[in-house]
mmCIF file of C-alpha atoms and ligand atoms in Angstrom:
data_model
loop_
_atom_site.group_PDB
_atom_site.id
_atom_site.type_symbol
_atom_site.label_atom_id
_atom_site.label_comp_id
_atom_site.label_asym_id
_atom_site.label_seq_id
_atom_site.Cartn_x
_atom_site.Cartn_y
_atom_site.Cartn_z
ATOM 1 C CA MET A 10 -10.717 9.902 -6.611
ATOM 2 C CA THR A 11 -14.152 10.143 -8.497
ATOM 3 C CA ALA A 12 -17.060 11.069 -7.140
ATOM 4 C CA SER A 13 -18.219 7.210 -6.413
ATOM 5 C CA GLY A 14 -15.095 7.128 -4.210
ATOM 6 C CA HIS A 15 -13.213 4.882 -6.975
ATOM 7 C CA VAL A 16 -9.640 5.642 -7.461
ATOM 8 C CA ARG A 17 -9.053 7.415 -11.121
ATOM 9 C CA LEU A 18 -5.262 7.775 -12.045
ATOM 10 C CA LYS A 19 -4.127 10.709 -14.819
ATOM 11 C CA PRO A 20 -0.861 9.856 -16.342
ATOM 12 C CA GLY A 21 2.068 11.273 -14.773
ATOM 13 C CA ASP A 22 0.043 10.133 -10.822
ATOM 14 C CA THR A 23 2.379 7.879 -8.622
ATOM 15 C CA ILE A 24 1.221 4.617 -7.342
ATOM 16 C CA GLY A 25 2.896 3.393 -4.112
ATOM 17 C CA ILE A 26 3.982 -0.683 -4.293
ATOM 18 C CA LEU A 27 4.686 -2.234 -0.580
ATOM 19 C CA GLY A 28 7.186 -4.950 -1.042
ATOM 20 C CA GLY A 29 10.097 -4.418 -3.549
ATOM 21 C CA GLY A 30 11.209 -7.946 -4.751
ATOM 22 C CA GLN A 31 10.768 -8.777 -9.081
ATOM 23 C CA LEU A 32 6.879 -8.286 -8.563
ATOM 24 C CA GLY A 33 7.243 -5.055 -7.519
ATOM 25 C CA ARG A 34 10.091 -4.484 -10.240
ATOM 26 C CA MET A 35 7.660 -5.855 -12.996
ATOM 27 C CA LEU A 36 5.171 -3.888 -11.771
ATOM 28 C CA ALA A 37 6.422 -0.269 -11.570
ATOM 29 C CA MET A 38 7.998 -1.138 -15.233
ATOM 30 C CA ALA A 39 4.497 -1.644 -17.127
ATOM 31 C CA ALA A 40 3.205 1.589 -15.062
ATOM 32 C CA ALA A 41 6.345 3.205 -16.610
ATOM 33 C CA ARG A 42 4.747 2.189 -19.867
ATOM 34 C CA LEU A 43 1.549 3.588 -19.090
ATOM 35 C CA GLY A 44 2.859 7.286 -17.717
ATOM 36 C CA LEU A 45 2.609 6.405 -14.519
ATOM 37 C CA LYS A 46 5.089 6.831 -11.375
ATOM 38 C CA CYS A 47 5.663 4.343 -8.895
ATOM 39 C CA GLN A 48 7.569 4.786 -4.933
ATOM 40 C CA VAL A 49 8.477 1.504 -3.672
ATOM 41 C CA PHE A 50 8.534 0.813 0.337
ATOM 42 C CA SER A 51 10.781 -2.056 1.229
ATOM 43 C CA PRO A 52 12.891 -2.547 4.471
ATOM 44 C CA ASP A 53 15.431 -4.417 2.432
ATOM 45 C CA PRO A 54 18.132 -2.043 0.937
ATOM 46 C CA ASP A 55 18.780 -4.365 -2.210
ATOM 47 C CA SER A 56 15.393 -4.719 -3.468
ATOM 48 C CA PRO A 57 15.112 -4.848 -6.810
ATOM 49 C CA ALA A 58 12.477 -2.859 -7.350
ATOM 50 C CA PHE A 59 14.522 0.314 -6.107
ATOM 51 C CA ASP A 60 16.736 -0.327 -9.218
ATOM 52 C CA VAL A 61 13.610 0.916 -11.917
ATOM 53 C CA VAL A 62 12.215 3.928 -9.912
ATOM 54 C CA LEU A 63 13.299 7.218 -9.051
ATOM 55 C CA ASN A 64 11.952 7.702 -5.331
ATOM 56 C CA ALA A 65 11.766 4.747 -3.085
ATOM 57 C CA THR A 66 11.315 3.894 0.946
ATOM 58 C CA CYS A 67 13.495 2.027 2.444
ATOM 59 C CA ALA A 68 11.940 1.310 5.799
ATOM 60 C CA GLU A 69 10.905 -1.379 8.073
ATOM 61 C CA TYR A 70 7.021 -2.072 7.730
ATOM 62 C CA ALA A 71 6.069 -1.104 11.516
ATOM 63 C CA ASP A 72 7.865 2.265 10.980
ATOM 64 C CA VAL A 73 4.502 4.692 11.231
ATOM 65 C CA GLU A 74 6.108 7.761 10.047
ATOM 66 C CA ALA A 75 7.491 6.652 7.002
ATOM 67 C CA LEU A 76 4.444 5.047 5.830
ATOM 68 C CA GLU A 77 2.809 8.054 6.677
ATOM 69 C CA LEU A 78 5.257 10.245 4.523
ATOM 70 C CA PHE A 79 5.101 7.623 1.822
ATOM 71 C CA ALA A 80 1.346 7.315 1.564
ATOM 72 C CA ASN A 81 1.411 11.259 1.539
ATOM 73 C CA ASP A 82 3.517 10.998 -1.462
ATOM 74 C CA VAL A 83 1.273 8.694 -3.624
ATOM 75 C CA ASP A 84 -2.144 8.554 -5.325
ATOM 76 C CA VAL A 85 -2.886 4.583 -4.570
ATOM 77 C CA ILE A 86 -1.232 2.022 -2.729
ATOM 78 C CA THR A 87 -0.930 -1.563 -3.949
ATOM 79 C CA TYR A 88 1.557 -4.522 -2.627
ATOM 80 C CA GLU A 89 3.260 -7.420 -4.406
ATOM 81 C CA PHE A 90 3.125 -9.760 -1.398
ATOM 82 C CA GLU A 91 0.006 -11.056 0.607
ATOM 83 C CA ASN A 92 2.006 -11.394 4.011
ATOM 84 C CA VAL A 93 1.262 -6.831 4.508
ATOM 85 C CA PRO A 94 1.102 -6.898 8.078
ATOM 86 C CA ALA A 95 -2.215 -5.987 9.248
ATOM 87 C CA ALA A 96 -1.096 -2.832 11.062
ATOM 88 C CA THR A 97 0.870 -1.482 7.972
ATOM 89 C CA ALA A 98 -2.262 -1.773 6.003
ATOM 90 C CA MET A 99 -4.289 -0.056 8.582
ATOM 91 C CA VAL A 100 -1.915 3.224 8.597
ATOM 92 C CA LEU A 101 -2.093 3.283 4.995
ATOM 93 C CA ALA A 102 -5.800 3.179 4.286
ATOM 94 C CA ALA A 103 -6.153 5.579 6.634
ATOM 95 C CA ARG A 104 -4.580 8.018 4.626
ATOM 96 C CA ARG A 105 -4.894 6.499 0.712
ATOM 97 C CA PRO A 106 -7.043 3.791 -1.343
ATOM 98 C CA VAL A 107 -5.278 0.711 -0.794
ATOM 99 C CA LEU A 108 -5.979 -1.923 -3.623
ATOM 100 C CA PRO A 109 -6.841 -4.642 -3.577
ATOM 101 C CA ALA A 110 -8.460 -3.954 -0.225
ATOM 102 C CA GLN A 111 -7.205 -4.701 3.372
ATOM 103 C CA SER A 112 -9.980 -7.203 4.293
ATOM 104 C CA ILE A 113 -9.038 -9.062 1.445
ATOM 105 C CA LEU A 114 -5.970 -9.664 3.067
ATOM 106 C CA GLU A 115 -7.834 -11.151 6.288
ATOM 107 C CA THR A 116 -8.715 -13.785 4.133
ATOM 108 C CA THR A 117 -5.764 -14.558 2.092
ATOM 109 C CA GLN A 118 -3.141 -14.464 5.052
ATOM 110 C CA ASP A 119 -4.467 -17.718 6.929
ATOM 111 C CA ARG A 120 -5.290 -20.863 4.942
ATOM 112 C CA LEU A 121 -8.122 -22.167 6.964
ATOM 113 C CA ILE A 122 -9.994 -18.631 6.783
ATOM 114 C CA GLU A 123 -8.951 -19.007 2.783
ATOM 115 C CA LYS A 124 -10.159 -22.843 2.432
ATOM 116 C CA ASP A 125 -13.185 -21.759 4.665
ATOM 117 C CA PHE A 126 -14.291 -18.848 2.577
ATOM 118 C CA VAL A 127 -13.936 -20.828 -1.097
ATOM 119 C CA LYS A 128 -16.173 -23.800 0.390
ATOM 120 C CA ARG A 129 -18.948 -21.357 1.471
ATOM 121 C CA LEU A 130 -18.761 -20.399 -2.179
ATOM 122 C CA GLY A 131 -19.362 -23.835 -3.093
ATOM 123 C CA ILE A 132 -15.987 -24.325 -4.659
ATOM 124 C CA GLY A 133 -14.100 -27.762 -4.067
ATOM 125 C CA THR A 134 -10.886 -28.063 -2.067
ATOM 126 C CA ALA A 135 -9.045 -30.890 -0.747
ATOM 127 C CA ASP A 136 -10.798 -32.233 2.266
ATOM 128 C CA TYR A 137 -9.247 -30.045 5.326
ATOM 129 C CA ALA A 138 -9.464 -29.776 8.748
ATOM 130 C CA ASP A 139 -8.240 -27.111 11.694
ATOM 131 C CA VAL A 140 -5.702 -28.251 13.850
ATOM 132 C CA SER A 141 -4.332 -26.492 16.885
ATOM 133 C CA SER A 142 -2.636 -29.437 18.776
ATOM 134 C CA VAL A 143 -1.513 -32.838 18.678
ATOM 135 C CA GLU A 144 -4.543 -34.439 19.759
ATOM 136 C CA THR A 145 -6.645 -32.198 17.279
ATOM 137 C CA LEU A 146 -4.014 -33.490 14.730
ATOM 138 C CA ARG A 147 -4.560 -36.974 15.734
ATOM 139 C CA ALA A 148 -7.873 -36.670 15.158
ATOM 140 C CA ALA A 149 -7.761 -34.899 11.911
ATOM 141 C CA ILE A 150 -5.471 -37.633 10.143
ATOM 142 C CA ALA A 151 -8.312 -40.497 11.130
ATOM 143 C CA ARG A 152 -10.754 -38.605 9.525
ATOM 144 C CA ILE A 153 -8.842 -37.212 6.735
ATOM 145 C CA GLY A 154 -6.195 -40.281 6.343
ATOM 146 C CA ARG A 155 -2.790 -40.547 5.072
ATOM 147 C CA PRO A 156 -1.048 -39.478 2.943
ATOM 148 C CA ALA A 157 -2.071 -36.186 3.853
ATOM 149 C CA VAL A 158 -0.491 -33.149 3.911
ATOM 150 C CA ILE A 159 -0.104 -30.640 7.030
ATOM 151 C CA LYS A 160 0.335 -26.782 6.581
ATOM 152 C CA THR A 161 0.861 -23.490 9.124
ATOM 153 C CA ARG A 162 -1.677 -21.370 8.506
ATOM 154 C CA ARG A 163 0.246 -18.345 8.230
ATOM 155 C CA PHE A 164 3.374 -17.368 6.471
ATOM 156 C CA GLY A 165 3.861 -20.400 4.636
ATOM 157 C CA TYR A 166 5.083 -20.271 0.591
ATOM 158 C CA ASP A 167 7.156 -22.425 -1.998
ATOM 159 C CA GLY A 168 6.406 -25.048 0.340
ATOM 160 C CA LYS A 169 7.995 -23.982 3.603
ATOM 161 C CA GLY A 170 6.001 -24.643 6.702
ATOM 162 C CA GLN A 171 4.185 -27.794 5.305
ATOM 163 C CA ALA A 172 5.185 -31.547 5.549
ATOM 164 C CA ILE A 173 3.404 -34.692 4.160
ATOM 165 C CA ILE A 174 2.343 -37.118 6.802
ATOM 166 C CA ARG A 175 2.685 -40.500 5.217
ATOM 167 C CA ASP A 176 2.357 -44.251 7.129
ATOM 168 C CA GLY A 177 4.561 -44.531 10.306
ATOM 169 C CA ASP A 178 4.904 -40.884 10.711
ATOM 170 C CA ASP A 179 4.581 -40.211 14.101
ATOM 171 C CA PRO A 180 2.027 -37.235 14.773
ATOM 172 C CA ASN A 181 4.096 -36.067 18.061
ATOM 173 C CA GLN A 182 7.046 -35.406 15.872
ATOM 174 C CA VAL A 183 5.427 -34.121 13.312
ATOM 175 C CA TRP A 184 4.222 -31.562 15.372
ATOM 176 C CA GLU A 185 6.817 -30.594 17.424
ATOM 177 C CA ASP A 186 8.939 -30.018 13.663
ATOM 178 C CA LEU A 187 5.980 -27.907 12.440
ATOM 179 C CA GLY A 188 6.761 -25.750 15.310
ATOM 180 C CA THR A 189 3.293 -23.925 15.156
ATOM 181 C CA LYS A 190 -0.209 -23.951 16.900
ATOM 182 C CA SER A 191 -2.209 -23.280 13.950
ATOM 183 C CA ALA A 192 -2.086 -25.281 11.358
ATOM 184 C CA ILE A 193 -4.373 -26.783 8.897
ATOM 185 C CA LEU A 194 -4.290 -30.617 7.639
ATOM 186 C CA GLU A 195 -5.130 -31.335 3.965
ATOM 187 C CA ALA A 196 -6.098 -34.420 1.981
ATOM 188 C CA PHE A 197 -3.226 -35.441 -0.080
ATOM 189 C CA ILE A 198 -4.433 -34.773 -3.772
ATOM 190 C CA PRO A 199 -2.849 -37.413 -6.496
ATOM 191 C CA PHE A 200 -3.591 -34.552 -8.818
ATOM 192 C CA GLU A 201 -3.327 -34.878 -12.545
ATOM 193 C CA ARG A 202 -1.389 -31.512 -13.240
ATOM 194 C CA GLU A 203 -1.892 -28.203 -11.576
ATOM 195 C CA VAL A 204 -3.183 -25.272 -12.883
ATOM 196 C CA SER A 205 -3.588 -21.240 -12.363
ATOM 197 C CA VAL A 206 -5.639 -18.631 -13.452
ATOM 198 C CA ILE A 207 -4.763 -14.940 -13.291
ATOM 199 C CA VAL A 208 -7.644 -13.163 -13.141
ATOM 200 C CA ALA A 209 -8.030 -9.378 -13.357
ATOM 201 C CA ARG A 210 -10.937 -7.421 -11.851
ATOM 202 C CA SER A 211 -11.652 -3.671 -12.081
ATOM 203 C CA ALA A 212 -13.944 -1.811 -9.444
ATOM 204 C CA ASP A 213 -16.608 -1.399 -11.730
ATOM 205 C CA GLY A 214 -16.724 -5.192 -11.402
ATOM 206 C CA GLU A 215 -15.440 -6.086 -14.951
ATOM 207 C CA VAL A 216 -13.561 -9.240 -15.249
ATOM 208 C CA GLU A 217 -11.327 -11.152 -17.311
ATOM 209 C CA CYS A 218 -9.099 -14.116 -17.125
ATOM 210 C CA TYR A 219 -5.716 -15.145 -18.701
ATOM 211 C CA ASP A 220 -5.744 -18.557 -20.171
ATOM 212 C CA VAL A 221 -5.495 -21.075 -18.034
ATOM 213 C CA THR A 222 -1.592 -21.884 -16.898
ATOM 214 C CA GLU A 223 -0.164 -25.251 -16.271
ATOM 215 C CA ASN A 224 2.852 -25.117 -13.524
ATOM 216 C CA GLU A 225 5.475 -27.707 -13.128
ATOM 217 C CA HIS A 226 7.047 -27.490 -9.718
ATOM 218 C CA ARG A 227 10.880 -28.522 -8.575
ATOM 219 C CA ASP A 228 11.381 -28.882 -4.858
ATOM 220 C CA HIS A 229 8.199 -27.085 -3.985
ATOM 221 C CA ILE A 230 9.062 -24.272 -6.209
ATOM 222 C CA LEU A 231 7.549 -23.019 -9.628
ATOM 223 C CA LYS A 232 10.097 -24.015 -12.293
ATOM 224 C CA ILE A 233 7.929 -24.076 -15.675
ATOM 225 C CA SER A 234 4.393 -22.564 -16.696
ATOM 226 C CA ARG A 235 3.060 -23.323 -20.292
ATOM 227 C CA ALA A 236 -0.552 -21.631 -21.311
ATOM 228 C CA PRO A 237 -2.543 -22.473 -22.706
ATOM 229 C CA ALA A 238 -2.620 -25.782 -20.204
ATOM 230 C CA ALA A 239 -3.209 -29.219 -21.994
ATOM 231 C CA ILE A 240 -6.700 -29.137 -20.952
ATOM 232 C CA SER A 241 -9.904 -29.771 -22.604
ATOM 233 C CA ASP A 242 -12.125 -26.142 -23.271
ATOM 234 C CA GLU A 243 -14.918 -27.261 -20.574
ATOM 235 C CA LEU A 244 -12.390 -27.667 -17.841
ATOM 236 C CA ALA A 245 -10.260 -24.286 -19.006
ATOM 237 C CA THR A 246 -14.073 -22.742 -18.560
ATOM 238 C CA GLN A 247 -14.844 -24.637 -15.145
ATOM 239 C CA ALA A 248 -11.008 -23.356 -14.003
ATOM 240 C CA ARG A 249 -12.168 -19.386 -15.156
ATOM 241 C CA ALA A 250 -15.423 -19.903 -13.693
ATOM 242 C CA VAL A 251 -13.771 -20.389 -10.427
ATOM 243 C CA ALA A 252 -11.299 -17.657 -10.573
ATOM 244 C CA GLU A 253 -13.935 -15.229 -11.379
ATOM 245 C CA LYS A 254 -16.550 -16.133 -8.752
ATOM 246 C CA ILE A 255 -13.641 -15.804 -6.087
ATOM 247 C CA ALA A 256 -12.627 -12.440 -7.413
ATOM 248 C CA ASN A 257 -16.679 -11.398 -7.247
ATOM 249 C CA ALA A 258 -17.291 -12.632 -4.157
ATOM 250 C CA LEU A 259 -13.548 -10.848 -2.410
ATOM 251 C CA ASP A 260 -15.297 -7.393 -4.622
ATOM 252 C CA TYR A 261 -11.447 -7.683 -5.419
ATOM 253 C CA VAL A 262 -9.948 -4.893 -7.170
ATOM 254 C CA GLY A 263 -6.509 -5.981 -9.480
ATOM 255 C CA VAL A 264 -5.227 -9.514 -10.457
ATOM 256 C CA LEU A 265 -5.278 -12.099 -8.362
ATOM 257 C CA ALA A 266 -3.934 -16.099 -9.364
ATOM 258 C CA VAL A 267 -5.683 -18.969 -7.884
ATOM 259 C CA GLU A 268 -4.077 -22.174 -8.337
ATOM 260 C CA MET A 269 -5.959 -25.449 -8.542
ATOM 261 C CA PHE A 270 -5.422 -29.245 -9.014
ATOM 262 C CA VAL A 271 -6.889 -30.668 -11.727
ATOM 263 C CA VAL A 272 -8.446 -34.558 -10.046
ATOM 264 C CA ALA A 273 -10.287 -37.288 -12.019
ATOM 265 C CA GLY A 274 -13.645 -36.501 -10.928
ATOM 266 C CA PRO A 275 -16.868 -38.750 -11.624
ATOM 267 C CA GLY A 276 -17.954 -36.996 -14.411
ATOM 268 C CA GLY A 277 -14.314 -36.201 -16.112
ATOM 269 C CA PRO A 278 -11.542 -34.103 -14.659
ATOM 270 C CA GLN A 279 -12.374 -31.605 -12.446
ATOM 271 C CA VAL A 280 -10.343 -28.743 -10.488
ATOM 272 C CA LEU A 281 -9.990 -28.336 -6.554
ATOM 273 C CA VAL A 282 -8.964 -24.707 -5.580
ATOM 274 C CA ASN A 283 -5.087 -25.249 -3.703
ATOM 275 C CA GLU A 284 -4.484 -21.039 -3.238
ATOM 276 C CA ILE A 285 -5.187 -17.703 -3.526
ATOM 277 C CA ALA A 286 -2.782 -15.190 -4.178
ATOM 278 C CA PRO A 287 -4.272 -11.582 -3.967
ATOM 279 C CA ARG A 288 -1.452 -10.416 -6.066
ATOM 280 C CA VAL A 289 0.337 -10.565 -9.580
ATOM 281 C CA HIS A 290 1.946 -14.237 -9.912
ATOM 282 C CA ASN A 291 4.967 -16.154 -10.873
ATOM 283 C CA SER A 292 2.642 -17.835 -13.154
ATOM 284 C CA GLY A 293 1.590 -15.422 -15.040
ATOM 285 C CA HIS A 294 5.029 -14.021 -16.014
ATOM 286 C CA TRP A 295 4.771 -15.888 -19.351
ATOM 287 C CA THR A 296 1.739 -12.629 -20.167
ATOM 288 C CA LEU A 297 5.091 -10.151 -20.724
ATOM 289 C CA ASP A 298 5.854 -11.580 -23.706
ATOM 290 C CA GLY A 299 2.897 -13.940 -24.765
ATOM 291 C CA ALA A 300 -0.118 -11.881 -24.485
ATOM 292 C CA SER A 301 -1.381 -8.282 -25.749
ATOM 293 C CA VAL A 302 -0.922 -7.228 -22.372
ATOM 294 C CA SER A 303 0.678 -8.256 -19.273
ATOM 295 C CA GLN A 304 -0.614 -9.217 -15.874
ATOM 296 C CA PHE A 305 1.911 -6.069 -14.229
ATOM 297 C CA GLU A 306 -0.312 -4.081 -16.937
ATOM 298 C CA GLN A 307 -3.401 -5.541 -15.952
ATOM 299 C CA HIS A 308 -3.135 -4.900 -12.543
ATOM 300 C CA ILE A 309 -1.679 -1.364 -13.260
ATOM 301 C CA ARG A 310 -5.030 -0.592 -15.058
ATOM 302 C CA ALA A 311 -7.306 -2.362 -12.791
ATOM 303 C CA ILE A 312 -6.541 0.031 -9.555
ATOM 304 C CA ALA A 313 -5.826 3.084 -11.048
ATOM 305 C CA GLY A 314 -9.457 2.894 -12.161
ATOM 306 C CA TRP A 315 -8.435 2.437 -15.945
ATOM 307 C CA PRO A 316 -10.588 0.064 -18.815
ATOM 308 C CA LEU A 317 -9.089 -3.497 -18.148
ATOM 309 C CA ALA A 318 -7.220 -5.031 -21.334
ATOM 310 C CA LYS A 319 -8.837 -7.959 -23.305
ATOM 311 C CA PRO A 320 -5.517 -9.623 -23.722
ATOM 312 C CA ILE A 321 -5.114 -11.732 -26.707
ATOM 313 C CA ARG A 322 -2.821 -14.935 -26.212
ATOM 314 C CA HIS A 323 0.462 -14.707 -28.927
ATOM 315 C CA GLY A 324 0.969 -18.284 -29.092
ATOM 316 C CA GLN A 325 1.989 -21.627 -27.179
ATOM 317 C CA VAL A 326 3.953 -20.060 -24.254
ATOM 318 C CA THR A 327 6.852 -21.384 -22.169
ATOM 319 C CA MET A 328 7.794 -19.726 -19.051
ATOM 320 C CA THR A 329 11.207 -21.361 -17.034
ATOM 321 C CA ASN A 330 12.332 -19.697 -13.893
ATOM 322 C CA LEU A 331 15.706 -19.267 -13.428
ATOM 323 C CA ILE A 332 16.236 -20.551 -10.109
ATOM 324 C CA GLY A 333 19.472 -20.045 -7.797
ATOM 325 C CA ASP A 334 22.787 -20.986 -10.486
ATOM 326 C CA ASP A 335 20.476 -21.301 -13.236
ATOM 327 C CA VAL A 336 21.017 -18.007 -13.699
ATOM 328 C CA LEU A 337 24.174 -18.484 -14.151
ATOM 329 C CA ASP A 338 23.274 -19.825 -18.041
ATOM 330 C CA TYR A 339 22.303 -16.174 -19.207
ATOM 331 C CA GLU A 340 24.297 -15.844 -21.829
ATOM 332 C CA ARG A 341 23.126 -18.988 -23.158
ATOM 333 C CA TRP A 342 19.992 -18.213 -23.176
ATOM 334 C CA LEU A 343 20.300 -14.930 -24.740
ATOM 335 C CA THR A 344 21.203 -16.612 -27.809
ATOM 336 C CA VAL A 345 18.452 -19.342 -27.691
ATOM 337 C CA PRO A 346 16.454 -18.142 -30.976
ATOM 338 C CA GLY A 347 12.561 -17.050 -29.892
ATOM 339 C CA ALA A 348 13.245 -16.908 -26.064
ATOM 340 C CA THR A 349 12.850 -13.329 -24.306
ATOM 341 C CA VAL A 350 15.181 -13.338 -21.448
ATOM 342 C CA HIS A 351 14.589 -11.387 -17.455
ATOM 343 C CA LEU A 352 16.908 -10.894 -14.791
ATOM 344 C CA TYR A 353 15.592 -9.210 -11.770
ATOM 345 C CA GLY A 354 19.170 -7.527 -11.093
ATOM 346 C CA LYS A 355 19.327 -9.539 -7.836
ATOM 347 C CA GLY A 356 22.998 -9.848 -6.185
ATOM 348 C CA THR A 357 23.990 -13.624 -5.457
ATOM 349 C CA PRO A 358 22.204 -16.700 -6.432
ATOM 350 C CA ARG A 359 21.032 -18.827 -3.655
ATOM 351 C CA PRO A 360 19.746 -22.299 -3.961
ATOM 352 C CA GLY A 361 15.796 -21.608 -4.374
ATOM 353 C CA ARG A 362 16.170 -17.786 -4.977
ATOM 354 C CA LYS A 363 14.216 -16.869 -8.045
ATOM 355 C CA MET A 364 16.692 -14.844 -10.343
ATOM 356 C CA GLY A 365 15.069 -14.922 -13.781
ATOM 357 C CA HIS A 366 12.886 -16.156 -16.125
ATOM 358 C CA VAL A 367 12.928 -16.964 -19.615
ATOM 359 C CA THR A 368 9.859 -16.833 -22.235
ATOM 360 C CA GLU A 369 9.818 -18.770 -25.549
ATOM 361 C CA VAL A 370 6.459 -18.241 -27.557
ATOM 362 C CA ARG A 371 5.712 -20.577 -30.473
ATOM 363 C CA PRO A 372 3.125 -19.743 -32.799
ATOM 364 C CA GLY A 373 -0.155 -21.841 -32.866
ATOM 365 C CA SER A 374 -2.805 -21.496 -30.496
ATOM 366 C CA GLY A 375 -2.362 -24.610 -28.367
ATOM 367 C CA LYS A 376 -6.304 -25.567 -28.795
HETATM 368 P P1 AMP B 11 0.960 -24.381 -1.777
HETATM 369 O O1 AMP B 11 2.110 -24.228 -0.634
HETATM 370 O O2 AMP B 11 0.130 -24.565 -0.814
HETATM 371 O O3 AMP B 11 1.111 -23.841 -2.828
HETATM 372 O O4 AMP B 11 1.535 -25.966 -2.034
HETATM 373 C C1 AMP B 11 2.840 -25.879 -2.868
HETATM 374 C C2 AMP B 11 2.766 -27.225 -3.477
HETATM 375 O O5 AMP B 11 2.680 -28.668 -2.689
HETATM 376 C C3 AMP B 11 1.937 -27.195 -4.430
HETATM 377 O O6 AMP B 11 2.030 -26.530 -6.002
HETATM 378 C C4 AMP B 11 1.516 -28.905 -4.729
HETATM 379 O O7 AMP B 11 2.560 -29.301 -5.583
HETATM 380 C C5 AMP B 11 1.784 -29.150 -3.453
HETATM 381 N N1 AMP B 11 0.512 -29.239 -2.308
HETATM 382 C C6 AMP B 11 0.234 -28.713 -1.546
HETATM 383 N N2 AMP B 11 -1.214 -29.184 -1.299
HETATM 384 C C7 AMP B 11 -1.508 -30.404 -1.811
HETATM 385 C C8 AMP B 11 -2.164 -31.614 -1.422
HETATM 386 N N3 AMP B 11 -3.028 -31.456 -0.558
HETATM 387 N N4 AMP B 11 -1.942 -32.460 -2.160
HETATM 388 C C9 AMP B 11 -1.012 -32.810 -2.639
HETATM 389 N N5 AMP B 11 0.037 -31.438 -3.343
HETATM 390 C C10 AMP B 11 -0.302 -30.994 -2.440
#
């Protein structure tokens, strides 16, 4: 720690990573390239990130003793998933700096708090309403109209914990099927495309955005990302400004992803924020091969207190996720000219499970 309270790691120092999935794995690999060590904490003995670090803690997130020992072994702590339990973050933050800060989790773990926060910044979102009972759901549908999207406030991902409400759907049934007491109803957005911005912010307030990425989902799971997005320079500037504003307002340290919808507006296309992910993000995987410095290294630099890179994109980049059985095709991908294959070392492919990804970079700016 420096006198100002900022973290300033030296090569050889150790970063603690909560979560042992592919994001933790790729963070640890980026840290290693910079001469930094990582220790991974995960309750899953089969964590893909365990394979690439020397020191791992396999324990539950509620195991205070294990958390304390872990904290004592590391110099700064970060996480690869946003649902870190508040109590876990508190135990760790009492011993070591946790970056991004614990308070950010409170905003981003709850869709209602997150939407209120974005709205307060004057940034556009889908119209939304707090829903806590079938009565409030009926009132929300009456105000917002159909189709609409109902989402659980907490623990939703890859389309889980959400449903579209169409004409004829019975609110009682929808509420029963969702099985929660706290949700939000959002207007269904007939978007032109989905984009995201990966933004990095340092403790000094320095901010660097990657080029806007265009994302294609299949079955609610990201399938393909393309950078740059096929949008005008004006809209790209608007999207990056939104991400920067969010990162600054959160006083964020690390890499953050902002997912947005592009919609037709009165003065041309505009962006609406869908979701904030306080971590490295699947739609930024293209940066591993398609930019001078990846989102993973950018995150490590930010939490280490090192200068952020000014990332330069190498060309027009396409990232394809290998989901479930897609990964069985890895040998074919290995022979595709120009393709870079990333496999996460996960055991059995299951439907919807992210097993790896492939990046292809073509010459040209894409502009
Ligand atoms: P989320 O879990 O909020 O990221 O939503 C997953 C996906 O569902 C998004 O990437 C969109 O494709 C779709 N989606 C979510 N919210 C809406 C909405 N309000 N209108 C239209 N599509 C949506």
